[in-house]
Short mmCIF file of C-alpha atoms and ligand atoms in Angstrom, two decimals:
data_model
loop_
_atom_site.label_atom_id
_atom_site.label_comp_id
_atom_site.label_asym_id
_atom_site.label_seq_id
_atom_site.Cartn_x
_atom_site.Cartn_y
_atom_site.Cartn_z
CA MET A 1 -37.88 -24.16 -28.75
CA PRO A 2 -36.18 -20.87 -28.41
CA ARG A 3 -32.95 -20.22 -30.35
CA SER A 4 -29.75 -20.51 -28.64
CA PRO A 5 -28.35 -16.92 -28.03
CA MET A 6 -24.94 -15.93 -29.87
CA LEU A 7 -23.78 -13.23 -27.85
CA ARG A 8 -23.14 -13.12 -24.36
CA ILE A 9 -21.81 -10.52 -22.47
CA SER A 10 -21.57 -11.68 -18.32
CA ALA A 11 -20.36 -9.52 -15.46
CA VAL A 12 -17.94 -7.14 -17.94
CA SER A 13 -16.03 -4.46 -15.92
CA LYS A 14 -13.50 -1.84 -16.87
CA THR A 15 -11.70 0.94 -15.02
CA TYR A 16 -9.43 3.21 -17.33
CA PRO A 17 -6.10 4.03 -15.47
CA ASN A 18 -7.17 7.36 -14.30
CA GLY A 19 -9.61 5.75 -12.12
CA VAL A 20 -12.76 5.96 -14.28
CA LYS A 21 -15.10 2.75 -13.55
CA ALA A 22 -16.49 2.76 -17.33
CA LEU A 23 -18.40 -0.53 -17.25
CA ARG A 24 -19.71 -1.93 -13.74
CA GLY A 25 -20.64 -5.63 -14.32
CA ILE A 26 -22.46 -5.55 -17.94
CA ASP A 27 -24.86 -8.55 -18.45
CA LEU A 28 -26.41 -8.91 -21.84
CA THR A 29 -27.62 -11.52 -24.06
CA ILE A 30 -27.98 -10.65 -27.64
CA ASP A 31 -29.63 -12.77 -30.32
CA LYS A 32 -29.97 -12.07 -34.20
CA GLY A 33 -30.99 -8.98 -35.47
CA LEU A 34 -30.66 -5.54 -34.48
CA PHE A 35 -30.21 -4.71 -30.97
CA GLY A 36 -29.91 -1.24 -29.48
CA LEU A 37 -27.54 0.17 -26.54
CA LEU A 38 -29.15 3.18 -25.73
CA GLY A 39 -27.18 5.84 -23.21
CA PRO A 40 -26.14 9.19 -22.98
CA ASN A 41 -22.63 10.45 -23.42
CA GLY A 42 -20.22 8.76 -21.14
CA ALA A 43 -22.64 6.03 -20.19
CA GLY A 44 -19.89 3.50 -21.50
CA LYS A 45 -21.10 2.33 -24.92
CA SER A 46 -17.96 2.69 -26.81
CA THR A 47 -15.87 1.12 -24.32
CA LEU A 48 -18.12 -1.92 -24.29
CA MET A 49 -17.91 -1.70 -28.20
CA ARG A 50 -14.29 -1.57 -28.33
CA ILE A 51 -14.32 -4.64 -25.91
CA LEU A 52 -16.69 -6.85 -28.31
CA ALA A 53 -14.60 -5.37 -31.14
CA THR A 54 -11.64 -7.01 -29.16
CA LEU A 55 -9.55 -3.51 -29.06
CA GLN A 56 -9.53 -3.38 -25.77
CA ALA A 57 -9.56 -5.93 -23.12
CA PRO A 58 -12.13 -6.17 -19.98
CA ASP A 59 -10.86 -6.20 -16.65
CA ALA A 60 -13.09 -8.79 -15.27
CA GLY A 61 -16.27 -10.69 -17.12
CA GLN A 62 -16.58 -13.03 -20.01
CA LEU A 63 -17.71 -12.83 -23.60
CA THR A 64 -18.96 -15.89 -25.64
CA PHE A 65 -20.17 -15.67 -29.34
CA ASP A 66 -21.64 -18.74 -30.44
CA GLY A 67 -20.46 -20.67 -27.13
CA VAL A 68 -17.06 -19.87 -28.10
CA ASP A 69 -15.05 -17.82 -25.61
CA VAL A 70 -14.04 -14.39 -27.51
CA LEU A 71 -11.15 -13.15 -25.08
CA ALA A 72 -9.51 -16.66 -25.43
CA ASP A 73 -8.80 -16.37 -28.78
CA PRO A 74 -9.60 -12.75 -30.16
CA GLN A 75 -8.11 -13.50 -33.47
CA ALA A 76 -10.72 -16.24 -34.27
CA HIS A 77 -12.95 -13.71 -33.18
CA ARG A 78 -12.33 -10.95 -35.58
CA ARG A 79 -12.63 -13.22 -38.37
CA HIS A 80 -16.26 -12.67 -38.29
CA LEU A 81 -16.47 -9.62 -36.79
CA GLY A 82 -17.27 -6.07 -38.57
CA TYR A 83 -16.70 -3.04 -36.78
CA LEU A 84 -17.62 0.85 -37.38
CA PRO A 85 -16.16 2.89 -34.79
CA GLN A 86 -17.35 6.39 -33.79
CA ASP A 87 -14.63 7.89 -35.94
CA PHE A 88 -12.73 6.32 -38.68
CA GLY A 89 -9.80 7.87 -40.79
CA VAL A 90 -9.53 7.78 -44.36
CA TYR A 91 -6.37 8.06 -46.66
CA PRO A 92 -7.31 11.33 -48.51
CA GLY A 93 -7.50 10.94 -52.45
CA VAL A 94 -8.72 7.21 -52.19
CA SER A 95 -11.37 6.15 -54.08
CA ALA A 96 -14.10 4.48 -52.28
CA GLU A 97 -13.52 1.09 -54.70
CA GLU A 98 -9.61 1.20 -53.94
CA LEU A 99 -9.99 1.67 -50.18
CA LEU A 100 -12.23 -1.13 -49.97
CA ASP A 101 -10.46 -3.50 -51.91
CA HIS A 102 -7.42 -2.56 -49.73
CA LEU A 103 -9.62 -3.12 -46.75
CA GLY A 104 -10.48 -6.21 -47.98
CA VAL A 105 -6.88 -7.37 -48.53
CA LEU A 106 -6.46 -6.25 -44.83
CA LYS A 107 -9.33 -8.49 -43.65
CA GLY A 108 -7.90 -11.50 -45.22
CA LEU A 109 -9.74 -11.79 -48.58
CA THR A 110 -6.75 -13.07 -50.86
CA ASN A 111 -8.39 -14.25 -53.41
CA ALA A 112 -8.65 -11.10 -56.11
CA ARG A 113 -11.61 -12.37 -58.09
CA GLN A 114 -14.15 -12.84 -54.91
CA ARG A 115 -12.51 -9.90 -53.08
CA ARG A 116 -13.60 -7.67 -56.53
CA GLU A 117 -16.98 -9.05 -56.60
CA GLN A 118 -17.68 -8.42 -52.83
CA VAL A 119 -16.38 -4.76 -53.02
CA ASP A 120 -18.75 -4.58 -55.91
CA ALA A 121 -21.70 -6.04 -53.95
CA LEU A 122 -21.36 -3.91 -51.13
CA LEU A 123 -20.71 -0.75 -53.13
CA GLN A 124 -24.29 -1.84 -54.64
CA GLN A 125 -25.90 -2.53 -51.37
CA THR A 126 -24.49 0.57 -49.72
CA HIS A 127 -25.90 2.74 -52.41
CA LEU A 128 -22.29 4.01 -53.22
CA HIS A 129 -21.39 2.29 -56.71
CA ALA A 130 -21.97 5.38 -58.71
CA HIS A 131 -19.89 7.07 -56.39
CA ARG A 132 -17.12 4.35 -56.27
CA LYS A 133 -14.84 6.31 -58.30
CA LYS A 134 -14.74 9.49 -56.08
CA ALA A 135 -12.42 9.99 -52.81
CA VAL A 136 -14.16 8.79 -49.73
CA SER A 137 -12.53 11.85 -47.86
CA GLY A 138 -14.53 13.84 -50.08
CA PHE A 139 -17.80 12.04 -49.25
CA SER A 140 -20.71 13.88 -47.36
CA GLY A 141 -21.25 12.68 -43.76
CA GLY A 142 -24.15 10.15 -44.56
CA MET A 143 -22.01 8.67 -47.66
CA ARG A 144 -19.24 7.99 -45.43
CA GLN A 145 -21.12 6.58 -42.44
CA ARG A 146 -22.33 4.33 -45.51
CA PHE A 147 -19.12 3.35 -46.90
CA GLY A 148 -18.47 2.61 -42.93
CA ILE A 149 -20.99 -0.08 -43.25
CA ALA A 150 -19.49 -1.37 -46.54
CA GLN A 151 -16.11 -1.81 -44.89
CA ALA A 152 -17.69 -3.28 -42.12
CA LEU A 153 -19.17 -5.95 -43.98
CA LEU A 154 -16.34 -7.35 -45.68
CA GLY A 155 -15.46 -10.84 -45.19
CA GLN A 156 -19.44 -11.50 -44.44
CA PRO A 157 -19.26 -11.22 -40.45
CA ARG A 158 -21.70 -12.52 -38.29
CA LEU A 159 -21.48 -9.89 -35.78
CA LEU A 160 -21.72 -6.51 -36.74
CA ILE A 161 -20.72 -3.51 -34.32
CA VAL A 162 -21.80 0.07 -34.88
CA ASP A 163 -20.98 2.81 -32.79
CA GLU A 164 -22.94 5.70 -32.77
CA PRO A 165 -23.45 5.80 -36.74
CA THR A 166 -26.15 8.73 -37.01
CA ALA A 167 -24.23 11.26 -34.90
CA GLY A 168 -24.37 14.15 -37.03
CA LEU A 169 -26.07 13.14 -39.99
CA ASP A 170 -28.92 15.38 -41.24
CA PRO A 171 -32.55 13.66 -40.96
CA GLU A 172 -32.55 12.48 -44.93
CA GLU A 173 -29.06 10.80 -44.48
CA ARG A 174 -30.19 9.20 -40.99
CA ASN A 175 -33.28 7.79 -42.82
CA ARG A 176 -31.07 6.36 -45.73
CA PHE A 177 -28.83 4.71 -42.89
CA HIS A 178 -31.56 3.06 -41.25
CA ASN A 179 -32.89 1.74 -43.89
CA LEU A 180 -29.64 0.12 -44.90
CA LEU A 181 -29.11 -1.11 -41.26
CA GLY A 182 -32.73 -2.36 -41.34
CA GLU A 183 -31.90 -4.34 -44.33
CA LEU A 184 -28.61 -6.09 -42.83
CA ALA A 185 -29.96 -7.69 -39.82
CA GLU A 186 -31.60 -10.99 -41.09
CA ASP A 187 -28.94 -13.27 -40.35
CA VAL A 188 -26.22 -11.29 -38.32
CA VAL A 189 -26.15 -10.12 -34.78
CA VAL A 190 -25.98 -6.12 -35.04
CA LEU A 191 -25.26 -4.21 -32.26
CA LEU A 192 -26.04 -0.40 -32.57
CA SER A 193 -24.81 2.01 -29.97
CA THR A 194 -26.60 5.35 -29.77
CA HIS A 195 -27.95 8.26 -27.50
CA ILE A 196 -30.53 9.21 -30.37
CA VAL A 197 -34.06 7.50 -29.14
CA GLU A 198 -35.27 7.77 -32.48
CA ASP A 199 -32.55 5.24 -33.98
CA VAL A 200 -33.74 2.49 -31.44
CA ARG A 201 -37.43 3.17 -31.87
CA GLN A 202 -37.19 2.77 -35.69
CA LEU A 203 -34.91 -0.05 -36.01
CA CYS A 204 -34.51 -2.17 -33.03
CA PRO A 205 -36.90 -5.40 -31.90
CA ARG A 206 -34.94 -5.51 -28.35
CA MET A 207 -32.68 -2.87 -26.62
CA ALA A 208 -30.91 -1.59 -23.41
CA ILE A 209 -30.51 1.32 -21.50
CA LEU A 210 -26.89 1.92 -20.33
CA SER A 211 -25.83 4.65 -17.84
CA HIS A 212 -22.89 5.11 -15.80
CA GLY A 213 -21.43 1.77 -16.92
CA GLN A 214 -24.50 -0.15 -16.10
CA VAL A 215 -27.26 -1.81 -17.76
CA LEU A 216 -30.52 -0.18 -16.19
CA CYS A 217 -33.12 -1.69 -18.04
CA GLU A 218 -33.64 -4.30 -21.11
CA GLY A 219 -36.29 -5.55 -23.25
CA ALA A 220 -38.53 -4.77 -26.42
CA PRO A 221 -39.19 -1.22 -27.01
CA GLY A 222 -42.80 -1.67 -27.20
CA GLN A 223 -42.94 -3.69 -23.82
CA LEU A 224 -40.92 -0.97 -22.19
CA VAL A 225 -43.40 1.72 -23.26
CA ASP A 226 -46.41 0.01 -22.62
CA ALA A 227 -45.11 -0.48 -18.92
CA LEU A 228 -45.38 3.11 -18.28
CA THR A 229 -49.07 3.67 -19.39
CA GLY A 230 -51.02 5.48 -17.13
CA ARG A 231 -47.83 7.17 -15.30
CA VAL A 232 -46.96 9.85 -18.07
CA TRP A 233 -48.54 13.37 -17.78
CA ARG A 234 -48.92 16.40 -19.56
CA LYS A 235 -49.40 20.01 -19.20
CA ALA A 236 -48.55 23.30 -20.89
CA VAL A 237 -47.43 25.79 -18.52
CA GLU A 238 -46.22 29.33 -17.86
CA LYS A 239 -42.52 29.41 -17.82
CA HIS A 240 -42.40 31.14 -14.16
CA GLU A 241 -44.16 27.40 -13.11
CA VAL A 242 -41.50 25.12 -14.39
CA PRO A 243 -38.98 25.54 -11.87
CA ALA A 244 -41.57 24.63 -8.96
CA LEU A 245 -42.57 21.72 -10.98
CA HIS A 246 -38.99 20.32 -11.64
CA ALA A 247 -38.25 20.60 -8.02
CA SER A 248 -41.48 18.68 -6.89
CA GLN A 249 -42.39 16.22 -9.85
CA THR A 250 -40.21 13.77 -12.28
CA VAL A 251 -40.09 15.89 -15.12
CA LEU A 252 -39.12 13.63 -17.96
CA SER A 253 -39.21 16.38 -20.90
CA THR A 254 -39.86 19.89 -21.31
CA GLN A 255 -40.76 21.57 -24.84
CA ARG A 256 -41.25 24.86 -25.65
CA SER A 257 -44.45 26.01 -27.17
CA GLY A 258 -45.29 29.11 -28.12
CA GLY A 259 -44.09 31.08 -25.26
CA ARG A 260 -45.22 28.13 -22.72
CA ALA A 261 -43.55 25.15 -21.74
CA VAL A 262 -44.95 21.44 -22.41
CA LEU A 263 -44.13 19.22 -19.59
CA ARG A 264 -44.40 15.57 -19.24
CA VAL A 265 -43.82 13.99 -15.97
CA LEU A 266 -43.79 10.66 -14.47
CA ALA A 267 -46.72 10.06 -12.03
CA ASP A 268 -48.77 7.21 -10.28
CA ALA A 269 -51.40 9.62 -9.79
CA PRO A 270 -52.23 13.36 -11.50
CA PRO A 271 -49.35 15.37 -9.99
CA ALA A 272 -51.28 18.53 -9.82
CA PRO A 273 -54.56 20.24 -11.41
CA GLY A 274 -54.51 20.57 -15.16
CA PHE A 275 -52.24 17.92 -15.99
CA GLU A 276 -53.51 15.01 -18.55
CA CYS A 277 -52.59 11.25 -18.65
CA VAL A 278 -51.09 10.92 -21.96
CA PRO A 279 -49.68 7.84 -24.30
CA PRO A 280 -45.98 6.97 -23.04
CA ASP A 281 -43.65 6.92 -25.62
CA LEU A 282 -39.94 5.54 -25.97
CA GLU A 283 -38.28 8.87 -25.37
CA ASP A 284 -40.38 8.83 -21.69
CA VAL A 285 -38.88 5.32 -21.36
CA TYR A 286 -35.42 6.60 -21.83
CA PHE A 287 -35.67 9.81 -19.72
CA ALA A 288 -37.97 7.86 -16.80
CA THR A 289 -35.13 5.01 -16.76
CA LEU A 290 -32.21 7.48 -16.27
CA ALA A 291 -34.45 9.44 -13.65
CA ALA A 292 -35.00 6.28 -11.71
CA LYS A 293 -30.98 5.76 -11.49
P1 LIG B 301 -19.98 6.54 -24.47
O1 LIG B 301 -19.69 5.75 -25.51
O2 LIG B 301 -21.55 5.95 -23.80
O3 LIG B 301 -20.09 8.09 -24.34
P2 LIG B 301 -17.13 5.94 -23.38
O4 LIG B 301 -17.35 4.73 -23.23
O5 LIG B 301 -16.57 6.63 -24.62
O6 LIG B 301 -18.76 6.29 -23.14
O7 LIG B 301 -16.43 6.39 -21.70
C1 LIG B 301 -17.37 6.23 -20.61
C2 LIG B 301 -16.44 6.56 -19.62
O8 LIG B 301 -15.15 6.21 -19.75
C3 LIG B 301 -16.43 8.32 -19.76
O9 LIG B 301 -16.28 8.87 -18.49
C4 LIG B 301 -15.13 8.71 -20.38
O10 LIG B 301 -14.66 9.91 -20.20
C5 LIG B 301 -14.22 7.64 -19.87
N1 LIG B 301 -13.20 7.04 -20.88
C6 LIG B 301 -13.62 6.66 -22.24
N2 LIG B 301 -12.16 6.41 -22.64
C7 LIG B 301 -11.18 6.37 -21.85
C8 LIG B 301 -10.03 6.34 -21.50
N3 LIG B 301 -8.94 5.85 -22.69
N4 LIG B 301 -8.96 6.75 -20.44
C9 LIG B 301 -9.60 6.95 -19.65
N5 LIG B 301 -10.94 7.53 -19.50
C10 LIG B 301 -11.88 7.01 -20.71
#
């Protein structure tokens, strides 16, 4: 028997007062574990995340979590919600431990002893315990994002929404952050929005690609990659050949290499002499999906 889905998004649309149609009928069903929402800037990811966090309402559509209507009772939904927004402000000079405790009070954790225990456990879990007396405002980008996860986990949420968490992190910090997210997802729905293909490749058993407010494809990354087998072609060409190939082919990516350009092209047959068929990867899936749109 398949498990019952936990988060269901049906026909959700949002148009801003300036006329921008940020979401155009989003349908997604998201089960436990890490789900990656991948899309370029402006795709509508943050808009969807804010709607799921009940910070703004959609114009149309339904949201249910564990079968319960989210929009009918946002207050109840917030009790099992954790949210890490794209930019979260912190009070200057307040230590990680104090700030987390304060945010715990705001989250409704009224029992001081239990709250302190939870704050302590979260600081351990996010590897910030040694830094608990330091001001969050002085943290590095990676530490700040780990603190962001600690605050999102207050109150043991069952739905965790993480909006572009690795943007601006260096590779080492990103790796650390990935490990932390990977450890979390066992019995929570974690929805991760990102424009970085690598985040999804490393972390998410399921994913969707969003562009111009629409879901363009959805599935397991491995299956989406396999579906492109035999259709991705590569060739190193001289720079002056690039514009003509762009005009005649679906170019997925161009990488500079020693004065030449290595092109990856999507095609059902050899696109031109000298192209070799190569194994597809998730970046090919991403660019092929956006190109088809
Ligand atoms: P993403 O998170 O994928 O970058 P957003 O949800 O932030 O996408 O934005 C989707 C579209 O909606 C963009 O065109 C953006 O400019 C627009 N947008 C976002 N927020 C607002 C707002 N508050 N008012 C008007 N337009 C907005």
